[in-house]
Tab-separated table of C-alpha atoms in Angstrom:
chain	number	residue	atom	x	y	z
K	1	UNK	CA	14.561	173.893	-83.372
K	2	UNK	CA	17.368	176.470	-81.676
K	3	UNK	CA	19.077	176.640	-85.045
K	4	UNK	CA	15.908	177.200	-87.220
K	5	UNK	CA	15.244	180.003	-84.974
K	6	UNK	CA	18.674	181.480	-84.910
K	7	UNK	CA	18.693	181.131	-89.319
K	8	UNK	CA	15.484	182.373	-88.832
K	9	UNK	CA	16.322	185.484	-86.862
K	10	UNK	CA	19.593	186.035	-88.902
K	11	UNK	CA	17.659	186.158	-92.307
K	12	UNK	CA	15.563	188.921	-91.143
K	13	UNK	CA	18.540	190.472	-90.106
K	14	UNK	CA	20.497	190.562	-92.774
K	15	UNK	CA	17.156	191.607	-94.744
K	16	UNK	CA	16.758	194.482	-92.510
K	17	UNK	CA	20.435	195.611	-93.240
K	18	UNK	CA	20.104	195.440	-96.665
K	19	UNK	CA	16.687	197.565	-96.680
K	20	UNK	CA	18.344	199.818	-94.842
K	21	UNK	CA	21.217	200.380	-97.074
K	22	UNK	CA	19.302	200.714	-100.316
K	23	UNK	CA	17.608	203.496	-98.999
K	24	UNK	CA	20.375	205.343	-97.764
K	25	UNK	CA	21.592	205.033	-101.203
K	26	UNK	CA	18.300	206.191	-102.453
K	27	UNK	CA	18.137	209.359	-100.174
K	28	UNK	CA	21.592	210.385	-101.567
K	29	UNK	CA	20.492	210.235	-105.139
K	30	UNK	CA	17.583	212.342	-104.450
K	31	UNK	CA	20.087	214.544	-102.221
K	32	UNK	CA	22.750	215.060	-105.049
K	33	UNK	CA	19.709	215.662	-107.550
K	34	UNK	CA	17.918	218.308	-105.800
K	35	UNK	CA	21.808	219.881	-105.638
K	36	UNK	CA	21.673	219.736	-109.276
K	37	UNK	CA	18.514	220.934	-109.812
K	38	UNK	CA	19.297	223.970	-107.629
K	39	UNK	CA	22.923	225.183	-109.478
K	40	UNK	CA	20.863	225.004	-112.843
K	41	UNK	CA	17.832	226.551	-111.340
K	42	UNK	CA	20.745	229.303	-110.373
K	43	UNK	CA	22.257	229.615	-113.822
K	44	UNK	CA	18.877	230.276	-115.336
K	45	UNK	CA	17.992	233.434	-112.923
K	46	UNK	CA	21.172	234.656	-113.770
K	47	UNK	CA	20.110	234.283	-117.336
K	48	UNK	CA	16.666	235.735	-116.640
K	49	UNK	CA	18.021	238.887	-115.064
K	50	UNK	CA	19.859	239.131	-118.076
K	51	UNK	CA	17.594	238.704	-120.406
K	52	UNK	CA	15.680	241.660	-117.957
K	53	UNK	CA	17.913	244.159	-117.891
K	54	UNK	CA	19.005	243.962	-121.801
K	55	UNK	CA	15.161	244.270	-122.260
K	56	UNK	CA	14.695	247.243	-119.843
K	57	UNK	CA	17.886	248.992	-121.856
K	58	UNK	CA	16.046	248.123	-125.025
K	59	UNK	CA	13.012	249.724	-124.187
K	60	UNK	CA	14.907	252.898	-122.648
K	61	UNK	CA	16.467	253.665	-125.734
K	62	UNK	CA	13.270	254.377	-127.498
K	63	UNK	CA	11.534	256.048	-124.909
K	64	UNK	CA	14.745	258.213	-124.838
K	65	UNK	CA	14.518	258.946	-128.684
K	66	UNK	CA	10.919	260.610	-128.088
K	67	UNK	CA	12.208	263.250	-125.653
K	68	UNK	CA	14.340	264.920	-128.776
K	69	UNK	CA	14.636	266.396	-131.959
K	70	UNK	CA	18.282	266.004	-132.474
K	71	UNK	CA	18.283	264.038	-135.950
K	72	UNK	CA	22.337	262.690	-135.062
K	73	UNK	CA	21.982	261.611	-131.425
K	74	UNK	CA	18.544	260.096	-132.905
K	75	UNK	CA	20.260	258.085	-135.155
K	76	UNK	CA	23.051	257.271	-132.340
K	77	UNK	CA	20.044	255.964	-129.804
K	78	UNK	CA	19.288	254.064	-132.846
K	79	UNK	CA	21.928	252.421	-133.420
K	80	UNK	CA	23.038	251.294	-129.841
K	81	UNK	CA	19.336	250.198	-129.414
K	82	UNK	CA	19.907	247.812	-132.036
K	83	UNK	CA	22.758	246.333	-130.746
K	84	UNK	CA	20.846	245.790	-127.589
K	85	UNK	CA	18.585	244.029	-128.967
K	86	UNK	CA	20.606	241.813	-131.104
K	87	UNK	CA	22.391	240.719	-128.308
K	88	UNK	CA	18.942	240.437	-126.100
K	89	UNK	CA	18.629	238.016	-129.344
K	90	UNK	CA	21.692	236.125	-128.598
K	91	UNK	CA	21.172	235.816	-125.090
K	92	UNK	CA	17.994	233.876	-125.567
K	93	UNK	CA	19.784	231.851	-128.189
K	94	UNK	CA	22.378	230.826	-125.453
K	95	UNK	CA	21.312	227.618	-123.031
K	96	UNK	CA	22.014	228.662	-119.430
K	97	UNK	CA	24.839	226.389	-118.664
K	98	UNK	CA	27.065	227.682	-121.469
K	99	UNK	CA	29.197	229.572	-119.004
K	100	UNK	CA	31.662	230.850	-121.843
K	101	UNK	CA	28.935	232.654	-123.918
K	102	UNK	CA	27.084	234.009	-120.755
K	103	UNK	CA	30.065	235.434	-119.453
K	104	UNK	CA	30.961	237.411	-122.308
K	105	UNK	CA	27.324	238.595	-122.680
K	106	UNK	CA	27.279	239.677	-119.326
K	107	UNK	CA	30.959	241.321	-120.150
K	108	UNK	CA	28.513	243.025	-123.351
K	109	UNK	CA	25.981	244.121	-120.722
K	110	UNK	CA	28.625	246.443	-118.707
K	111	UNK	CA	29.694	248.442	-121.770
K	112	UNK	CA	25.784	248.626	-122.747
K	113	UNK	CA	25.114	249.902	-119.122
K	114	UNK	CA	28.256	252.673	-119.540
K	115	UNK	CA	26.638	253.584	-122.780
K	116	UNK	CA	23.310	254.288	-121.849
K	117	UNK	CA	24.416	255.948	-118.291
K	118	UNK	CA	26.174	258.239	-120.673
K	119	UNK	CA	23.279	259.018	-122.649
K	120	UNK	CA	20.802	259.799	-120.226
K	121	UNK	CA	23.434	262.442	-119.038
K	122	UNK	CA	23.800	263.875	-122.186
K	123	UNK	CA	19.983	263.691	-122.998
K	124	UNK	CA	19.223	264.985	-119.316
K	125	UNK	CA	21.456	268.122	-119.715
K	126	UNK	CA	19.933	269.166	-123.192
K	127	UNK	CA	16.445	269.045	-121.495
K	128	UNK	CA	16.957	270.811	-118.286
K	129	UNK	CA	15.460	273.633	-119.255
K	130	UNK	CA	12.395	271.878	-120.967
K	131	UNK	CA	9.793	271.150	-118.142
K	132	UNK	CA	7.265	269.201	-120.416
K	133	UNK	CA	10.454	266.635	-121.281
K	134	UNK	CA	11.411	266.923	-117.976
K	135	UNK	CA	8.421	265.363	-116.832
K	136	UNK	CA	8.363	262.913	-119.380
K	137	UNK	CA	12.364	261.790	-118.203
K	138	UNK	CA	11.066	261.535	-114.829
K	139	UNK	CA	8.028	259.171	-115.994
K	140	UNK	CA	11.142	257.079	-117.575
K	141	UNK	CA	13.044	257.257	-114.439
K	142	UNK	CA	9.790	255.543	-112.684
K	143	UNK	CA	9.885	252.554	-115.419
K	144	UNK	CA	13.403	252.315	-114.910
K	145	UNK	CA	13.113	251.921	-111.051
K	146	UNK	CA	10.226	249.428	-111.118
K	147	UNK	CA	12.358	247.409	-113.999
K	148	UNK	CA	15.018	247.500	-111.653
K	149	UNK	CA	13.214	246.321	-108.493
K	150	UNK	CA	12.183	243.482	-110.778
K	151	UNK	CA	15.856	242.898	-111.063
K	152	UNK	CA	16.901	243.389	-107.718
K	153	UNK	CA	13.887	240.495	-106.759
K	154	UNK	CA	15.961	238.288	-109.442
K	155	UNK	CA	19.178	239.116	-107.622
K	156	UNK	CA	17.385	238.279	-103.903
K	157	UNK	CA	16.406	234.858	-105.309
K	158	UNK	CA	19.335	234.336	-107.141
K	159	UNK	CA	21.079	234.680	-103.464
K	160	UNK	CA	19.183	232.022	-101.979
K	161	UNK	CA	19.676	229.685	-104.164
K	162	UNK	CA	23.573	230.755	-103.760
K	163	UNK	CA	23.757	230.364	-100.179
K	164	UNK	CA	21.729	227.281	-100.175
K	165	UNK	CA	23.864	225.926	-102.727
K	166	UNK	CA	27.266	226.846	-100.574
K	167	UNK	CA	25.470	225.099	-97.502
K	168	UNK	CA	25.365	222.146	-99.940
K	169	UNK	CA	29.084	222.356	-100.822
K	170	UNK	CA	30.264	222.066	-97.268
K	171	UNK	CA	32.662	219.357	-95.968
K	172	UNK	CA	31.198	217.508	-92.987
K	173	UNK	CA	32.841	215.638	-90.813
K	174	UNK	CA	31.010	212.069	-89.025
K	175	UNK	CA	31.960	209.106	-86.800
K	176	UNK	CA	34.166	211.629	-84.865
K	177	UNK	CA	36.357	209.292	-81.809
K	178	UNK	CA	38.402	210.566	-79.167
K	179	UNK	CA	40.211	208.229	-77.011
K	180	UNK	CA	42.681	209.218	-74.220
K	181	UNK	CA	46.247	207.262	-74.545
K	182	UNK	CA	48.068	206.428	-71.228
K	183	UNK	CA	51.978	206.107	-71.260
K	184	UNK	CA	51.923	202.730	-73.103
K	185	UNK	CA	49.026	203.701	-75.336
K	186	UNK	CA	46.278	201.968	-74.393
K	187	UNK	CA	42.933	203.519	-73.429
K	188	UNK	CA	43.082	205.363	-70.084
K	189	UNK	CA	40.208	205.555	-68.026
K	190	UNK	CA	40.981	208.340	-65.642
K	191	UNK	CA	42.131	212.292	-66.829
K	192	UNK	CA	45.761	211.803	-64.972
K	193	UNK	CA	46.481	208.892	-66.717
K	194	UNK	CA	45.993	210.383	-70.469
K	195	UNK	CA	49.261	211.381	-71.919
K	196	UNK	CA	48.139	211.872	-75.799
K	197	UNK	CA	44.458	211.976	-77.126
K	198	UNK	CA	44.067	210.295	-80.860
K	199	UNK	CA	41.105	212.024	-82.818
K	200	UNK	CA	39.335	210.361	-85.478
K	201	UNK	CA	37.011	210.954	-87.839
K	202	UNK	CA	35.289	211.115	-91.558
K	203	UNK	CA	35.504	213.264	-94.211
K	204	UNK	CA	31.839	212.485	-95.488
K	205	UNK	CA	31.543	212.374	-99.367
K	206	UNK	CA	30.203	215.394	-101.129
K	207	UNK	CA	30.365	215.712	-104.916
K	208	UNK	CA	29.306	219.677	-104.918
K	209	UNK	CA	32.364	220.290	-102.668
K	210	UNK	CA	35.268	222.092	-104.096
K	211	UNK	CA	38.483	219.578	-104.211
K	212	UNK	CA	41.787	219.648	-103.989
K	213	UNK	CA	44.289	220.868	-100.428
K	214	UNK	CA	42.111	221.479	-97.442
K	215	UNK	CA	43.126	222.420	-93.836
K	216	UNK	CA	41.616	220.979	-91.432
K	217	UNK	CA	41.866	222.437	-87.800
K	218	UNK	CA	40.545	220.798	-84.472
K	219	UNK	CA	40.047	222.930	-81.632
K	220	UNK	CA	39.766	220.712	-77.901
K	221	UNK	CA	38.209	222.835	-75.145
K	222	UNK	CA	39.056	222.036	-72.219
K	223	UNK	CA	36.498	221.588	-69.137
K	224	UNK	CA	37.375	225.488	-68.180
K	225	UNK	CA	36.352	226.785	-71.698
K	226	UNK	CA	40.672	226.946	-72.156
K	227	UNK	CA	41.964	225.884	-75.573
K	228	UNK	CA	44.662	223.176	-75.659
K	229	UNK	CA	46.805	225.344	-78.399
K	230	UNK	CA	50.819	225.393	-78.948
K	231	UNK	CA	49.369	229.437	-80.292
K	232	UNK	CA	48.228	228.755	-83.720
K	233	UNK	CA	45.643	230.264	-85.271
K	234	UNK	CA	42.767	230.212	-88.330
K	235	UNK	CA	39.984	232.790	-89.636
K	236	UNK	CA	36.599	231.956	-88.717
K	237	UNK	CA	33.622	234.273	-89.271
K	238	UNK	CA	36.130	237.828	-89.266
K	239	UNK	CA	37.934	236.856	-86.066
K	240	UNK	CA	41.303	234.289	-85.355
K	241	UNK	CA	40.339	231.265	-83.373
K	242	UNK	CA	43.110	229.461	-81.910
K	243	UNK	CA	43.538	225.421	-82.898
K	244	UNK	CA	44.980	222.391	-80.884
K	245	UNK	CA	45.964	220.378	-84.261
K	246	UNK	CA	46.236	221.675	-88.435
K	247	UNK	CA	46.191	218.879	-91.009
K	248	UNK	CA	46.346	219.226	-94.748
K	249	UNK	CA	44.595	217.178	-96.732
K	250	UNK	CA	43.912	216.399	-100.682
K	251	UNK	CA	40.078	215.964	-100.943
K	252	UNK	CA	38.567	214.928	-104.147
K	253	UNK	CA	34.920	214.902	-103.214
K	254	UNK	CA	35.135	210.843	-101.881
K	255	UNK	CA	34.659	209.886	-97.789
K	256	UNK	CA	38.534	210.168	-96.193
K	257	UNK	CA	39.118	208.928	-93.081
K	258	UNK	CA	41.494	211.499	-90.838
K	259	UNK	CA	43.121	210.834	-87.818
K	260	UNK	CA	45.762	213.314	-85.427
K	261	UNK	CA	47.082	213.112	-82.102
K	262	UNK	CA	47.306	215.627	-79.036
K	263	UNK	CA	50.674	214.940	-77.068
K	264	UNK	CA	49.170	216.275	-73.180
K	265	UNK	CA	52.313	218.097	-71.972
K	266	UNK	CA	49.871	220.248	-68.981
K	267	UNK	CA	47.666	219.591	-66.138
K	268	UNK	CA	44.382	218.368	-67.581
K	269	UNK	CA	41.526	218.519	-65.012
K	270	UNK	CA	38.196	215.863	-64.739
K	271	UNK	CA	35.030	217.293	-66.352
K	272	UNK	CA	33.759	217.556	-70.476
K	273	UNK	CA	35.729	218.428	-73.310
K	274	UNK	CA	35.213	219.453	-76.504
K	275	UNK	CA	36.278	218.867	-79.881
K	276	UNK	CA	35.566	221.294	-83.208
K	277	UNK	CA	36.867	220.964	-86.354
K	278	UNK	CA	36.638	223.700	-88.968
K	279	UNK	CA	37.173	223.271	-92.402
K	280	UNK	CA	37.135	226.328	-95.444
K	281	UNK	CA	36.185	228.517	-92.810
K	282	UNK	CA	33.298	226.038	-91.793
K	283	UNK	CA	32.199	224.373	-88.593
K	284	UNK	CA	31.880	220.995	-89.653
K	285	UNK	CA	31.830	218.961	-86.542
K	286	UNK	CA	31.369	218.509	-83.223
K	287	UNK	CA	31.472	216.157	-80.097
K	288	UNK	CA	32.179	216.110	-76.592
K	289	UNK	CA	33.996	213.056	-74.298
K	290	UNK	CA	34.201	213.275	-70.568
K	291	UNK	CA	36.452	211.923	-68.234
K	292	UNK	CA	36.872	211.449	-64.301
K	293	UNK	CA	39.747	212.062	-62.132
């Protein structure tokens, strides 16, 4: 009857465990998925702003072409608001993940830009002394601002989705251990006894993180706020923070387990310390381990 109980108890168990895993698998499909979603959510603003701001320039040129009577710099406003608009055509041919063709429309859109800045100069200084079409350049001006608050609202979102996408990208680092070595490396239980602490942890998987070298740098605070540092240092949010341990590693977006050692050469007092670790000018973990005298 034991043993029923006990295969009993076991099959639940192992049922649980199994539940468990397929939907931790489950929540990181939907994780990596809304991360997708978001980049090409990101790539299409882009595009719409774009699209916005060839548009505006578009429009601008033949507003611009009613405020003269110059037959030649008619036919020039004519002619470069065509080309605007053929490449406004273009750009909507283009899908939004075709980074090649957006770049060099957006590469199109800068010498557009310098073109019509140069215009409204030249347009601007033939009607200073014209009040009627300085009123209507000023009523231009107006359309221009609003078109360009609509663009600067693009840009804002745009942002968000940037920054949320970079908080995506970030290394994190799990499971982190610190055990304190005595002289014959096994565990010590009291401060005076630890001669070298080993520091492991996980470099979780993350397929939206850049690959390739990474430094990693672990920082262990000591009880007193002190740094346990041989004077080495690392840029974190515009100011040098000084590290315990640096160790280079090749990522390639897959879970790597990392492990480094602190040899204790100094008086270590009883109380909490810390550990940090920084990676790409991230925090990416943290943990604290305390020991007695």
């Amino acid at each position: 009857m034991e043993k029923k109980k006990s295969i009993i108890i076991a099959s639940v168990l192992g049922a649980i465990i199994l539940i468990g895993g397929f939907g931790y698998l489950y929540y990181r499909l939907l994780q990596t998925n809304a991360q997708n979603e978001e980049m090409l959510k990101l790539a299409e603003m882009d595009k719409m702003e774009m699209e916005n701001e060839y548009a505006q320039f578009a429009r601008q040129y033949s507003e611009m072409k009613t405020q003269i009577n110059n037959d030649s710099l008619i036919a020039q406003l004519d002619k470069e608001q065509q080309r605007t608009e053929e490449l406004l055509a273009e750009l909507k041919r283009v899908k939004s993940s075709d980074a090649a063709e957006i770049s060099r429309l957006k590469k199109e859109l800068a010498t557009v830009r310098a073109i019509m800045r140069s215009y409204i100069y030249e347009i601007d200084s033939l009607n200073r002394l014209n009040q009627e079409l300085m009123n209507e350049n000023r009523q231009v001006k107006a359309r221009y601002t609003e078109a360009t608050q609509t663009i600067t609202n693009l840009t804002n979102e745009k942002e968000t989705l940037s920054d949320k996408v970079a908080i995506a990208s970030q290394l994190d680092a799990t499971s982190i251990s610190v055990v304190g070595e005595n002289k014959r490396g096994r565990k010590a239980r009291k401060i005076k006894d630890v001669k070298q602490f080993v520091i492991s942890f996980i470099i979780a998987k993350n397929i939206t993180a850049p690959t390739g070298n990474k430094s990693i740098y672990v920082r262990i605070t000591k009880p007193t706020n002190e740094v346990l540092t041989k004077g080495g240092t690392f840029e974190y949010e515009n100011r040098m923070l000084e590290y315990s341990i640096k160790k280079d590693i090749e990522y390639n977006g897959e879970e790597i387990p990392v492990t480094v050692y602190w040899e204790v050469n100094e008086f270590l007092s009883a109380g909490t310390y810390r550990v940090s670790i920084f990676a790409d000018g991230n925090n990416i973990g943290n943990s604290t381990f305390t020991y007695d005298k």
